[in-house]
Amino acid sequence: PTGPEGPASRFRLAPDPRSEAAHRRRLLRDIDGAVQSNAFILHYQPRIALDSGERTGAEALIRWQHPRRGMVPPAQFIPIAEKNGRIGAIGGWVLQAACREAASWPEPSIVSVNVSARQLEDGLLLGQVATALELSGLDPERLELELTEGLLVDVAVDMLLMLSAIRDLGVGIALDDFGTGFASLGMLKRLPLTTMKLDRSLVRNLPADHEDAAIARAVIAAGHAMGLQVVAEGIETEAQRAFLSACGCDEGQGYLFGHPLPAGALRPGGAA
Ligand code: C2E
Ligand code: MG
Ligand code: MG
Ligand code: MG
């Protein structure tokens, strides 16, 4: 037999489920330590107005300075933290650190902060946002929360109410990674959104791919028809920037304008 259960599979370098579980347990223990010891840091990626080229603000992106693994990207620990009840503590820290940092930026720059749908489900988000605003003194209009499209498909009523209460403080609400999930335009209408962020998968093949070009144009028009600010992620080339700008896309982020960097590099007089 040569199928997946055949003798050859005994020599496969498949992940051992026991060592994977051990790896997850170790990571969780390390996450708890990291919250205590301030091992998380935020990098900031500039956000640019596509017509003027001026900086409108920056997105805060978490990294973990792990004593042995080095700089760990969020994709490697945020999902584990979400599944194991650790995202509340991390999310609270992120909000406070980002608001404190943005309070030192020239007005009216906005800071956008990624939040997990779990923070809404837990009912913690409104309190965390209010605390971060109060401690930093940041004008609520200068904070925007980013929620991932994929996590919002099934929004419960109390999550909607909490989101609306946060919006009522003056805080902006962005739908992140638009174009990757199954959010319908009808669902968008139910959310108290201010901003739509086009996922970089919609930007990647612009402007050469005619279908992607048509989709990007239509999505930007739909966003504007709903009164939203439209931001494109993952702009890496001048041709992408020019196309999106011609489509009326308001703002962009991406390596063309700047990589995520520690806060000091973004402050006036900083290195970037
Ligand atoms: P996101 O919010 O969609 O962030 C954009 C990601 O694309 C970032 O990856 C950024 O470094 C990367 N990126 C920016 N410009 C370019 C570009 O031109 N080309 C390419 N190829 N990539 C680009 P990062 O920092 O690894 O973050 C990944 C995801 O982790 C974020 O996606 C967000 O969903 C999540 N995340 C980051 N920080 C936090 C946080 O504080 N809390 C929560 N809950 N999630 C976070
Ligand atoms: Mg984001
Ligand atoms: Mg995004
Ligand atoms: Mg994305």
Coordinates of C-alpha atoms and ligand atoms in Angstrom, one line a residue:
P1 CA 0.0 0.0 0.0
T2 CA 1.3 3.5 -0.9
G3 CA -1.7 5.6 0.2
P4 CA -1.5 8.1 3.0
E5 CA -1.7 5.3 5.6
G6 CA 0.9 3.2 3.8
P7 CA 4.4 2.4 5.1
A8 CA 5.9 5.5 3.5
S9 CA 3.9 7.8 5.8
R10 CA 5.8 6.5 8.8
F11 CA 8.8 8.4 7.5
R12 CA 7.0 11.6 6.6
L13 CA 8.1 14.7 8.5
A14 CA 4.5 15.4 9.5
P15 CA 3.9 17.7 12.4
D16 CA 3.5 15.5 15.5
P17 CA 0.2 16.5 17.2
R18 CA 1.7 16.1 20.6
S19 CA 4.6 18.4 20.0
E20 CA 2.2 20.9 18.3
A21 CA 0.1 20.9 21.5
A22 CA 3.3 21.4 23.5
H23 CA 4.4 24.2 21.3
R24 CA 1.0 25.9 21.7
R25 CA 1.2 25.5 25.5
R26 CA 4.7 27.0 25.6
L27 CA 3.6 29.9 23.4
L28 CA 0.6 30.6 25.7
R29 CA 2.8 30.6 28.7
D30 CA 5.2 33.0 26.9
I31 CA 2.3 35.2 25.9
D32 CA 1.3 35.6 29.6
G33 CA 4.9 36.5 30.5
A34 CA 5.0 39.0 27.6
V35 CA 2.0 40.9 28.8
Q36 CA 3.7 41.2 32.3
S37 CA 7.1 42.1 31.0
N38 CA 6.2 44.6 28.3
A39 CA 7.6 42.4 25.5
F40 CA 5.0 43.6 23.0
I41 CA 5.8 46.7 20.9
L42 CA 3.8 48.6 18.3
H43 CA 5.2 49.5 14.9
Y44 CA 3.4 52.2 12.8
Q45 CA 2.8 52.2 9.1
P46 CA 2.0 55.6 7.5
R47 CA -1.3 56.2 5.8
I48 CA -1.2 58.6 2.9
A49 CA -3.7 60.8 1.1
L50 CA -3.5 59.6 -2.5
D51 CA -4.2 63.0 -4.1
S52 CA -1.8 65.2 -2.1
G53 CA 0.7 62.6 -1.0
E54 CA 0.4 63.9 2.6
R55 CA 0.5 61.7 5.6
T56 CA -2.9 61.4 7.2
G57 CA -1.9 59.1 10.1
A58 CA -0.6 55.6 10.8
E59 CA -1.8 52.1 11.6
A60 CA -0.5 50.5 14.8
L61 CA 0.8 46.9 14.2
I62 CA 1.8 44.7 17.1
R63 CA 5.1 42.7 17.3
W64 CA 6.4 40.5 20.0
Q65 CA 10.0 40.9 21.0
H66 CA 10.5 37.3 22.0
P67 CA 13.7 36.5 24.0
R68 CA 14.5 33.4 21.9
R69 CA 12.4 33.7 18.7
G70 CA 13.2 37.3 17.9
M71 CA 10.6 39.6 16.4
V72 CA 7.4 37.5 16.2
P73 CA 4.7 38.8 13.7
P74 CA 1.1 39.0 14.8
A75 CA -0.1 36.2 12.6
Q76 CA 1.9 33.8 14.8
F77 CA 0.4 34.7 18.1
I78 CA -2.8 36.8 17.8
P79 CA -4.9 33.8 16.7
I80 CA -3.6 31.7 19.6
A81 CA -4.3 34.6 22.0
E82 CA -7.8 35.0 20.6
K83 CA -8.6 31.3 21.1
N84 CA -7.3 31.2 24.6
G85 CA -8.8 34.2 26.2
R86 CA -5.7 36.3 26.1
I87 CA -6.7 38.9 23.5
G88 CA -8.5 41.1 26.0
A89 CA -5.3 41.8 27.9
I90 CA -3.2 42.3 24.7
G91 CA -5.9 44.4 23.1
G92 CA -6.2 46.7 26.1
W93 CA -2.5 47.3 26.1
V94 CA -2.5 48.0 22.3
L95 CA -5.2 50.6 22.7
Q96 CA -3.4 52.4 25.5
A97 CA 0.0 52.4 23.9
A98 CA -1.3 53.6 20.5
C99 CA -3.4 56.4 21.9
R100 CA -0.5 57.6 24.1
E101 CA 1.7 57.6 21.1
A102 CA -0.8 59.4 18.8
A103 CA -1.4 62.1 21.4
S104 CA 2.2 63.3 20.5
W105 CA 1.6 63.5 16.7
P106 CA 0.7 66.7 14.9
E107 CA -3.1 67.1 14.6
P108 CA -5.2 65.9 12.9
S109 CA -3.3 62.7 12.3
I110 CA -5.3 59.6 13.0
V111 CA -4.0 56.4 14.6
S112 CA -5.8 53.2 13.5
V113 CA -5.8 50.2 15.9
N114 CA -6.6 46.6 14.9
V115 CA -9.1 45.0 17.3
S116 CA -10.3 41.5 17.4
A117 CA -14.0 40.7 17.1
R118 CA -13.4 38.7 20.3
Q119 CA -12.9 42.0 22.2
L120 CA -16.4 43.0 21.1
E121 CA -17.9 39.6 22.0
D122 CA -16.3 39.8 25.5
G123 CA -18.0 43.1 26.0
L124 CA -14.7 44.7 27.0
L125 CA -14.0 47.0 24.0
L126 CA -16.1 50.0 24.9
G127 CA -14.5 50.3 28.4
Q128 CA -11.0 49.7 26.9
V129 CA -11.4 52.4 24.3
A130 CA -12.8 54.9 26.9
T131 CA -9.9 54.2 29.3
A132 CA -7.3 54.6 26.6
L133 CA -8.8 57.9 25.4
E134 CA -9.0 59.2 29.0
L135 CA -5.5 58.2 30.0
S136 CA -3.9 59.7 26.8
G137 CA -6.2 62.7 26.4
L138 CA -6.4 61.8 22.7
D139 CA -9.3 63.4 20.8
P140 CA -11.6 60.5 20.0
E141 CA -11.9 61.7 16.4
R142 CA -8.2 60.8 16.0
L143 CA -8.7 57.2 16.9
E144 CA -10.0 54.6 14.4
L145 CA -10.6 50.9 15.1
E146 CA -10.1 48.3 12.4
L147 CA -12.2 45.2 12.4
T148 CA -11.6 42.4 10.0
E149 CA -14.3 41.6 7.6
G150 CA -14.1 37.8 8.1
L151 CA -14.9 38.0 11.8
L152 CA -17.9 40.2 11.4
V153 CA -20.1 38.1 9.2
D154 CA -22.2 37.0 12.1
V155 CA -22.6 40.1 14.2
A156 CA -24.8 39.7 17.3
V157 CA -27.1 42.6 18.3
D158 CA -25.1 43.4 21.5
M159 CA -21.9 43.6 19.4
L160 CA -23.6 46.1 17.1
L161 CA -24.8 48.2 20.1
M162 CA -21.3 48.3 21.6
L163 CA -19.9 49.3 18.2
S164 CA -22.4 52.1 17.9
A165 CA -21.6 53.3 21.4
I166 CA -17.9 53.5 20.5
R167 CA -18.8 55.3 17.3
D168 CA -20.9 57.7 19.4
L169 CA -17.7 58.7 21.3
G170 CA -16.4 60.0 17.9
V171 CA -14.1 57.1 17.2
G172 CA -13.9 55.9 13.6
I173 CA -14.7 52.3 12.6
A174 CA -13.0 50.7 9.7
L175 CA -13.8 47.4 8.0
D176 CA -10.4 45.9 7.4
D177 CA -9.3 43.5 4.7
F178 CA -12.4 44.2 2.6
G179 CA -12.7 41.8 -0.3
T180 CA -11.3 38.7 1.5
G181 CA -14.4 37.6 3.4
F182 CA -18.1 37.3 2.7
A183 CA -19.4 40.7 3.9
S184 CA -22.3 41.8 1.8
L185 CA -23.1 45.4 1.1
G186 CA -26.3 44.9 3.1
M187 CA -24.2 43.9 6.1
L188 CA -22.0 46.9 5.7
K189 CA -25.0 49.1 6.0
R190 CA -25.9 47.7 9.4
L191 CA -22.5 48.5 10.9
P192 CA -21.6 52.1 12.0
L193 CA -18.7 52.3 9.7
T194 CA -16.6 55.3 8.7
T195 CA -14.0 53.6 6.6
M196 CA -13.5 50.7 4.2
K197 CA -10.0 49.2 3.8
L198 CA -9.4 47.3 0.5
D199 CA -7.4 44.2 1.1
R200 CA -4.0 43.9 -0.5
S201 CA -5.2 40.9 -2.5
L202 CA -7.4 43.3 -4.5
V203 CA -4.5 45.7 -5.0
R204 CA -1.7 43.2 -5.9
N205 CA -2.5 42.7 -9.6
L206 CA -3.5 46.3 -10.4
P207 CA -3.6 47.8 -12.9
A208 CA -2.7 45.1 -15.4
D209 CA -5.4 42.6 -14.4
H210 CA -8.6 43.9 -16.0
E211 CA -11.0 42.0 -13.7
D212 CA -9.2 43.1 -10.6
A213 CA -9.2 46.7 -12.0
A214 CA -13.0 46.5 -12.6
I215 CA -13.5 45.1 -9.1
A216 CA -11.4 47.8 -7.4
R217 CA -13.2 50.5 -9.3
A218 CA -16.6 49.1 -8.3
V219 CA -15.7 48.6 -4.7
I220 CA -14.3 52.1 -4.3
A221 CA -17.6 53.5 -5.9
A222 CA -19.7 51.3 -3.5
G223 CA -17.7 52.5 -0.5
H224 CA -18.2 56.1 -1.5
A225 CA -21.9 55.6 -2.2
M226 CA -22.2 54.5 1.4
G227 CA -20.4 57.6 2.6
L228 CA -17.2 55.7 3.6
Q229 CA -13.6 56.8 3.4
V230 CA -11.8 54.3 1.2
V231 CA -8.2 53.2 2.0
A232 CA -6.2 50.7 -0.1
E233 CA -3.7 48.4 1.6
G234 CA -0.5 46.9 0.2
I235 CA 0.4 49.6 -2.4
E236 CA 3.9 48.6 -3.5
T237 CA 4.2 50.3 -6.9
E238 CA 3.7 53.7 -8.4
A239 CA 1.4 52.1 -11.1
Q240 CA -0.9 50.8 -8.3
R241 CA -0.9 54.2 -6.6
A242 CA -1.7 56.0 -9.8
F243 CA -4.6 53.6 -10.8
L244 CA -6.2 53.7 -7.3
S245 CA -5.9 57.5 -7.2
A246 CA -7.6 57.8 -10.6
C247 CA -10.4 55.6 -9.3
G248 CA -10.9 58.1 -6.5
C249 CA -9.5 56.0 -3.7
D250 CA -8.9 58.4 -0.8
E251 CA -5.9 57.0 1.0
G252 CA -3.3 54.3 0.8
Q253 CA -0.8 52.3 2.8
G254 CA 2.0 50.1 1.6
Y255 CA 5.7 49.6 1.1
L256 CA 5.7 52.3 -1.6
F257 CA 5.0 54.9 1.1
G258 CA 6.6 53.2 4.1
H259 CA 7.1 50.0 6.0
P260 CA 5.8 49.6 9.6
L261 CA 8.5 51.1 11.9
P262 CA 8.9 51.8 15.6
A263 CA 7.2 55.0 16.8
G264 CA 10.3 57.1 17.0
A265 CA 10.9 56.9 13.2
L266 CA 7.5 58.5 12.6
R267 CA 7.5 61.4 15.0
P268 CA 8.3 64.8 13.7
G269 CA 12.1 65.0 13.4
G270 CA 12.3 61.1 13.5
A271 CA 14.4 59.1 11.2
A272 CA 11.8 58.3 8.5
Ligands
C2E1 P1 -3.7 44.2 8.6 O1 -4.4 45.0 9.6 O2 -4.5 44.0 7.3 O3 -2.3 44.9 8.4 C1 -1.7 44.9 7.2 C2 -0.5 43.9 7.1 O4 0.1 44.1 5.8 C3 0.6 44.2 8.1 O5 1.2 42.9 8.4 C4 1.6 45.0 7.3 O6 2.9 44.9 7.8 C5 1.5 44.4 5.9 N1 1.8 45.3 4.8 C6 1.7 46.6 4.8 N2 2.0 47.2 3.6 C7 2.4 46.1 2.8 C8 2.8 46.0 1.5 O7 2.9 47.0 0.7 N3 3.0 44.7 1.0 C9 2.8 43.6 1.8 N4 3.1 42.4 1.2 N5 2.4 43.7 3.1 C10 2.2 44.9 3.6 P2 1.4 42.5 10.0 O8 2.0 43.7 10.7 O9 2.2 41.2 10.0 O10 0.0 42.3 10.5 C11 -0.8 41.2 10.1 C12 -2.2 41.2 10.7 O11 -2.2 41.0 12.1 C13 -2.9 42.6 10.5 O12 -3.4 42.7 9.2 C14 -3.9 42.5 11.6 O13 -5.1 41.8 11.1 C15 -3.3 41.7 12.7 N6 -2.8 42.6 13.8 C16 -1.7 43.4 13.8 N7 -1.6 44.1 14.9 C17 -2.7 43.8 15.7 C18 -3.2 44.1 17.0 O14 -2.6 45.0 17.7 N8 -4.3 43.5 17.4 C19 -5.0 42.6 16.6 N9 -6.1 42.0 17.1 N10 -4.6 42.2 15.4 C20 -3.4 42.8 14.9
MG2 MG -5.4 46.6 9.8
MG3 MG -5.8 45.3 6.6
MG4 MG -5.1 42.8 4.9

